[in-house]
CSV table of C-alpha atoms in Angstrom, one decimal:
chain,number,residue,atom,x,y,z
A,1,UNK,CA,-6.1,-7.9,-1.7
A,2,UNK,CA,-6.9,-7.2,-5.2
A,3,UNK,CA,-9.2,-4.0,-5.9
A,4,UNK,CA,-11.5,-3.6,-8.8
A,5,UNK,CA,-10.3,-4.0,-11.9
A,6,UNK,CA,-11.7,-3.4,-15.4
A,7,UNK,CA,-11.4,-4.5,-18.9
A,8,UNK,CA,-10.7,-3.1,-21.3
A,9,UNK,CA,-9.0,0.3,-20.2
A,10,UNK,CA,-9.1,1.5,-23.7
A,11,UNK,CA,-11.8,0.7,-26.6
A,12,UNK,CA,-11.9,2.6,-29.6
A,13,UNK,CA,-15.2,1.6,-31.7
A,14,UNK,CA,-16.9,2.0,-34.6
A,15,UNK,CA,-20.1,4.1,-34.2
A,16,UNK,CA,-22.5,1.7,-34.9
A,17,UNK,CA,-21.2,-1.3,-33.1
A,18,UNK,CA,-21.8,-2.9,-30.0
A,19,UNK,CA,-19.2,-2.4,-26.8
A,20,UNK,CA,-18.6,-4.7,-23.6
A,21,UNK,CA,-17.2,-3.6,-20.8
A,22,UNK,CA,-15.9,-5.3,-18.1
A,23,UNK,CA,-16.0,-4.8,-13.9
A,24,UNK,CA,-14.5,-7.3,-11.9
A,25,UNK,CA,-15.6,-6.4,-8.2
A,26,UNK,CA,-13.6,-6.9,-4.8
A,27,UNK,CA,-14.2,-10.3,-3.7
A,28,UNK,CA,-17.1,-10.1,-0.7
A,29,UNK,CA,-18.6,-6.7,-1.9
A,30,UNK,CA,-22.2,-7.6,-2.8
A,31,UNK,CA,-23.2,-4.0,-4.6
A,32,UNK,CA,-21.2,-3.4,-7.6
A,33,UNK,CA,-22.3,0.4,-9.5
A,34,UNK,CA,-21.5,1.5,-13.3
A,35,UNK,CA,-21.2,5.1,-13.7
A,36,UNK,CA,-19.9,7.1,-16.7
A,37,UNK,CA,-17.6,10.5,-17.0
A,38,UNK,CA,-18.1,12.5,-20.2
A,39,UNK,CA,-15.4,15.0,-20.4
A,40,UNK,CA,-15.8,17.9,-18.2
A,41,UNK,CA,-18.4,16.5,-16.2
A,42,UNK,CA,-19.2,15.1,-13.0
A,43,UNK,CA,-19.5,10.7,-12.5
A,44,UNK,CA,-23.0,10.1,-13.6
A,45,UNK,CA,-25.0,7.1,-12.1
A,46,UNK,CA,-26.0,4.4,-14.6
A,47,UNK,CA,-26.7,1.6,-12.4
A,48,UNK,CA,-26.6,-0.4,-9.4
A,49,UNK,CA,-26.8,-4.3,-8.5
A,50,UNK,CA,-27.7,-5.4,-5.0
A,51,UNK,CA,-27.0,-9.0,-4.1
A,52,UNK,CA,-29.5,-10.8,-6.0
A,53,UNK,CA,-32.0,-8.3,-5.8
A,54,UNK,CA,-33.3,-6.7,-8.7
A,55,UNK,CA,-31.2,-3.9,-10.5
A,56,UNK,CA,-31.9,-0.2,-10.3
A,57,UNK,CA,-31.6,0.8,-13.9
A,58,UNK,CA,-32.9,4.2,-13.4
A,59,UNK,CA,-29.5,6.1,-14.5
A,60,UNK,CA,-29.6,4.2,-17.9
A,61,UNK,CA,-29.6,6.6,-20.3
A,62,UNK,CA,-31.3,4.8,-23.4
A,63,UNK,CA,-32.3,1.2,-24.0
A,64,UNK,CA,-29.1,0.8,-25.9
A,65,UNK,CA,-27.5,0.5,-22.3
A,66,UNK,CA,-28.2,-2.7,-20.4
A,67,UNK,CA,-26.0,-4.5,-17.7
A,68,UNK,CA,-25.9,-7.7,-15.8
A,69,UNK,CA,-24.6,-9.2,-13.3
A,70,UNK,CA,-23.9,-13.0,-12.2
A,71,UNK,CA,-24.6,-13.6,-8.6
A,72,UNK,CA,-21.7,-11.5,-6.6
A,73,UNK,CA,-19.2,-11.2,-9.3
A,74,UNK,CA,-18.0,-10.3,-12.0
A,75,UNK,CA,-20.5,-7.9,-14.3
A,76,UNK,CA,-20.9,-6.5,-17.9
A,77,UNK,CA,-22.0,-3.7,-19.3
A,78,UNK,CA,-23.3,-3.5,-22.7
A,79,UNK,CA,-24.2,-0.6,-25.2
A,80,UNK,CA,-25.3,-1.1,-28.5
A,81,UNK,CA,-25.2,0.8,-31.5
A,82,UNK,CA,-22.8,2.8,-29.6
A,83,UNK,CA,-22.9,6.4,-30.9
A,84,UNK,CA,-20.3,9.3,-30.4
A,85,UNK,CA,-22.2,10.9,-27.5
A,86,UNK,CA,-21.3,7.8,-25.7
A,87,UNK,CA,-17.7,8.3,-25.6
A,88,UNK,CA,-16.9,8.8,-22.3
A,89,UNK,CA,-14.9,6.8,-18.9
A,90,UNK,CA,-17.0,4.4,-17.9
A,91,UNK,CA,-15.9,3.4,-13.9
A,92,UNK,CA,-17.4,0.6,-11.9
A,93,UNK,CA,-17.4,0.9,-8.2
A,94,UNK,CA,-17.8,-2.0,-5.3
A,95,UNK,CA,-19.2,-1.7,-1.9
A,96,UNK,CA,-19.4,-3.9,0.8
A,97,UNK,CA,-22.6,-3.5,1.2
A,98,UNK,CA,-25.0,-1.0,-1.0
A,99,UNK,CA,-26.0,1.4,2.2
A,100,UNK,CA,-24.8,5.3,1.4
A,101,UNK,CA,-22.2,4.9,4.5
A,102,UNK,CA,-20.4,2.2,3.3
A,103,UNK,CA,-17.6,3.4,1.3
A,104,UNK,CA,-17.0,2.7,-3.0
A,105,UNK,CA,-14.0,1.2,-4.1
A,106,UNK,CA,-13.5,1.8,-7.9
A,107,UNK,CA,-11.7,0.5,-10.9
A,108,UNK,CA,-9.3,2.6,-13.5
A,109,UNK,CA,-12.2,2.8,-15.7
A,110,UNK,CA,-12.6,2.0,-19.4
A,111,UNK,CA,-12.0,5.2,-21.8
A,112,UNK,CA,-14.4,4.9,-24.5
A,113,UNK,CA,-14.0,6.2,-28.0
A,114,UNK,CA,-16.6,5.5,-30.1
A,115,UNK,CA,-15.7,7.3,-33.9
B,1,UNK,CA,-29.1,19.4,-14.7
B,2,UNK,CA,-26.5,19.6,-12.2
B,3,UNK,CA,-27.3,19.1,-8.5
B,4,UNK,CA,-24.0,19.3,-7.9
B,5,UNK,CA,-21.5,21.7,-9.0
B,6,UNK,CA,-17.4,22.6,-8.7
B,7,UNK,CA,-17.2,25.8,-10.3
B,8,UNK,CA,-13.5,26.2,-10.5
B,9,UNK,CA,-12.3,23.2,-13.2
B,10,UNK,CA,-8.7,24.1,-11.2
B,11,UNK,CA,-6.9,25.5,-8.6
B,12,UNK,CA,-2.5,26.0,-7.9
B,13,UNK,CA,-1.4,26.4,-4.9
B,14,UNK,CA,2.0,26.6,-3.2
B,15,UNK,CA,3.4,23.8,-1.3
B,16,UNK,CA,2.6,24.5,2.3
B,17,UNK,CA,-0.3,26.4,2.3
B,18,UNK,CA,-4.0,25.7,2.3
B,19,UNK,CA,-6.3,24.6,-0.5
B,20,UNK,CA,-9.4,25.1,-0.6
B,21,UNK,CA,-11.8,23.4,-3.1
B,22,UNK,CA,-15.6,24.1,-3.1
B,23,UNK,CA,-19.1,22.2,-3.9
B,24,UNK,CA,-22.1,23.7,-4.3
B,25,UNK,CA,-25.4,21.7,-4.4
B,26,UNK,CA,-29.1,22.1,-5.2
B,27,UNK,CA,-30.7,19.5,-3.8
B,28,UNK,CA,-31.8,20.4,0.3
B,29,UNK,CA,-32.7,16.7,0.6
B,30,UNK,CA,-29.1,16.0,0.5
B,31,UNK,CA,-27.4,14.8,4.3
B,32,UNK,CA,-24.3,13.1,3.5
B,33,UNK,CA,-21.6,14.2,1.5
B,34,UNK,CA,-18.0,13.0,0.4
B,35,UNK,CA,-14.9,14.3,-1.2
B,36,UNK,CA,-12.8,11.9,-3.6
B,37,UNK,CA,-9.4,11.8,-4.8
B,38,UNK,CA,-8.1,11.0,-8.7
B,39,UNK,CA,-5.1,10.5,-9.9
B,40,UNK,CA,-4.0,10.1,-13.5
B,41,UNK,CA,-5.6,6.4,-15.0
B,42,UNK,CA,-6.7,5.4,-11.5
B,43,UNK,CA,-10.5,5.4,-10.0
B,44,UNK,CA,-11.6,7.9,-7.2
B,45,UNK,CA,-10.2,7.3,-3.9
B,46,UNK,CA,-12.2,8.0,-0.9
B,47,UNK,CA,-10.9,11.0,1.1
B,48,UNK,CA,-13.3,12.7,3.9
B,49,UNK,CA,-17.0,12.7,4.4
B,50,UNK,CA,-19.6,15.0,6.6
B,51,UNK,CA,-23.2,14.0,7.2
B,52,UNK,CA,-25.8,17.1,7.7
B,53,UNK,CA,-26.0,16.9,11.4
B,54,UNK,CA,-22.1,18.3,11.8
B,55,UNK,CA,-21.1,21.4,10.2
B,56,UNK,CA,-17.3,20.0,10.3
B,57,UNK,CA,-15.3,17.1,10.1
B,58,UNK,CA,-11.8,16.4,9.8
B,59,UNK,CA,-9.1,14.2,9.6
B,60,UNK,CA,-5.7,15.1,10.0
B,61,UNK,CA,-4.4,17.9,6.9
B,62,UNK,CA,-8.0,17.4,5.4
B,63,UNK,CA,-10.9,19.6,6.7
B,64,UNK,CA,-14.5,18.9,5.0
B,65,UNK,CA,-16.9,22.0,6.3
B,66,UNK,CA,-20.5,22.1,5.2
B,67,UNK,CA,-23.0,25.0,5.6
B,68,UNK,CA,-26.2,23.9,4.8
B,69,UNK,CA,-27.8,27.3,4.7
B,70,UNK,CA,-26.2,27.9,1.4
B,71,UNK,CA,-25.7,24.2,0.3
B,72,UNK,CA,-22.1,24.9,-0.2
B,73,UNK,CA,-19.1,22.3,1.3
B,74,UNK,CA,-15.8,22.7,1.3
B,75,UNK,CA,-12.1,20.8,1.6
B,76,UNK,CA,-9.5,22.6,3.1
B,77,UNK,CA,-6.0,20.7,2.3
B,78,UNK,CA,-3.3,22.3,5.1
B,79,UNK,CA,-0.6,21.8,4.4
B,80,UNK,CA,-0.6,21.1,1.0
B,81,UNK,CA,1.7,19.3,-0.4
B,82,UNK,CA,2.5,18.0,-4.0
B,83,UNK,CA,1.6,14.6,-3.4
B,84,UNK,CA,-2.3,16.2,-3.1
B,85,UNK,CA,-1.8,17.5,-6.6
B,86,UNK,CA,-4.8,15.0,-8.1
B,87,UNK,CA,-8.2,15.6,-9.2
B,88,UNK,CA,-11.1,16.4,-6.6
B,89,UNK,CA,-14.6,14.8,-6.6
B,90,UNK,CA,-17.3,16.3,-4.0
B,91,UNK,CA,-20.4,14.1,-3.9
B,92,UNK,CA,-24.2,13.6,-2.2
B,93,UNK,CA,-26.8,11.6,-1.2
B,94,UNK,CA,-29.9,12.7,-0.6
B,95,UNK,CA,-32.1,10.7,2.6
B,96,UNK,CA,-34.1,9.4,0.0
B,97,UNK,CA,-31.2,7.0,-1.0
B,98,UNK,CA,-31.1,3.6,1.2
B,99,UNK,CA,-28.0,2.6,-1.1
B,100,UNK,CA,-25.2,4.9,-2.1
B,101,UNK,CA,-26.8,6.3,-5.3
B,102,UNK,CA,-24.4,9.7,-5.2
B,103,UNK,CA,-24.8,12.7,-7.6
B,104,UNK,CA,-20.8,14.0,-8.0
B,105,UNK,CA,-19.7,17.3,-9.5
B,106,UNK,CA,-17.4,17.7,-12.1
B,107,UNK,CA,-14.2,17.9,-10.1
B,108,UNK,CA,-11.0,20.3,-9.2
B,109,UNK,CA,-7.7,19.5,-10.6
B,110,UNK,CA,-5.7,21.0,-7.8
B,111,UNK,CA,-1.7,21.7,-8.8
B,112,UNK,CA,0.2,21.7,-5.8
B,113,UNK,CA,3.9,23.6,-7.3
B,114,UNK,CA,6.8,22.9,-5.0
């Protein structure tokens, strides 16, 4: 079946302007996660949706960043204003289930360039 | 700041013999941790994991060993071959976590030469 796949997998922006992002999740997983890769660094948690349960937003790193997600599917993530320090990969990952044993699935990513 | 850490941005080895990557972590509420696989314009792959109770796990050339004493893991690749030549991820969870909120280090580029 189809993995997760994300859109765009290249945006080069304007600093300044708004970004979307896109994370289409495999069909049936009900947690979905946004994290971001700055070069040279580790994957860094920005958030996490759970069903229909309310998202845990606590990797966020400003209130520029915000993210939704309808029902199961298919979720966006937002920045606005972007600046340069938000250049970076941003991966979404899928899980059957959002429990720590239940393993991620993730997109290609969307490289970021914000000039 | 970094809770966890890959020290060495890369590693070449020869075709055949063993790699060995290592993680280091801060964080003693961590129990479960997991290796993951890049390649070029692809998302991690899951590889191995280890929770805190076993000091070793492994699963056919891959070897994940943990001493939690000095909060260091490690993958041991034998033999490697140039098909593992890829970026590698070690990540954690601490028992805090009921969901799999993980804290990853910055990752190995390991060069297997043939």
């Amino acid at each position: 079946g189809a993995g997760v796949s994300q859109s765009p997998s290249n945006k080069v922006t304007e600093k300044g302007k708004d970004v979307e992002l896109r994370c289409d999740p495999i069909s049936g997983h009900t947690a979905l996660y946004w994290y971001r890769q700055r070069l040279g660094q580790g994957l860094e948690f920005l958030i996490y949706f759970q069903g229909n349960s309310a998202p845990d937003k606590s990797g966020l790193p400003s209130d520029r960043f915000s993210a939704e997600r309808t029902g199961e599917s298919v979720s966006t993530l937002t920045i606005q204003r972007t600046q340069q320090e938000d250049s970076a990969v941003y991966l979404c990952a899928s899980s059957l289930v959002g429990t720590k044993y239940n393993e991620q699935f993730f997109g290609p990513g969307t490289r970021l360039t914000v000039l | 700041d970094q809770q966890v850490k890959q020290n060495s941005p890369s590693l070449s080895v020869q075709e055949g013999r063993i790699s060995i990557l290592n993680c280091d972590y801060t964080n003693s509420m961590f129990d479960y941790f997991l290796w993951y696989k890049k390649y070029p314009a692809e998302g991690p792959t899951f590889l191995i994991s280890i929770s805190s109770i076993k000091d070793k796990n492994e699963d056919g050339r891959f070897t994940v060993f943990l001493n939690k004493s000095a909060k260091h893991l490690s993958l041991h690749i034998v033999p490697s071959q140039p098909g593992d030549s890829a970026v590698y991820f070690c990540a954690a969870s601490d028992v805090s976590g009921n969901f799999n909120k993980f804290y990853f280090g910055s990752g190995t580029k390991l060069n297997v030469k043939p």
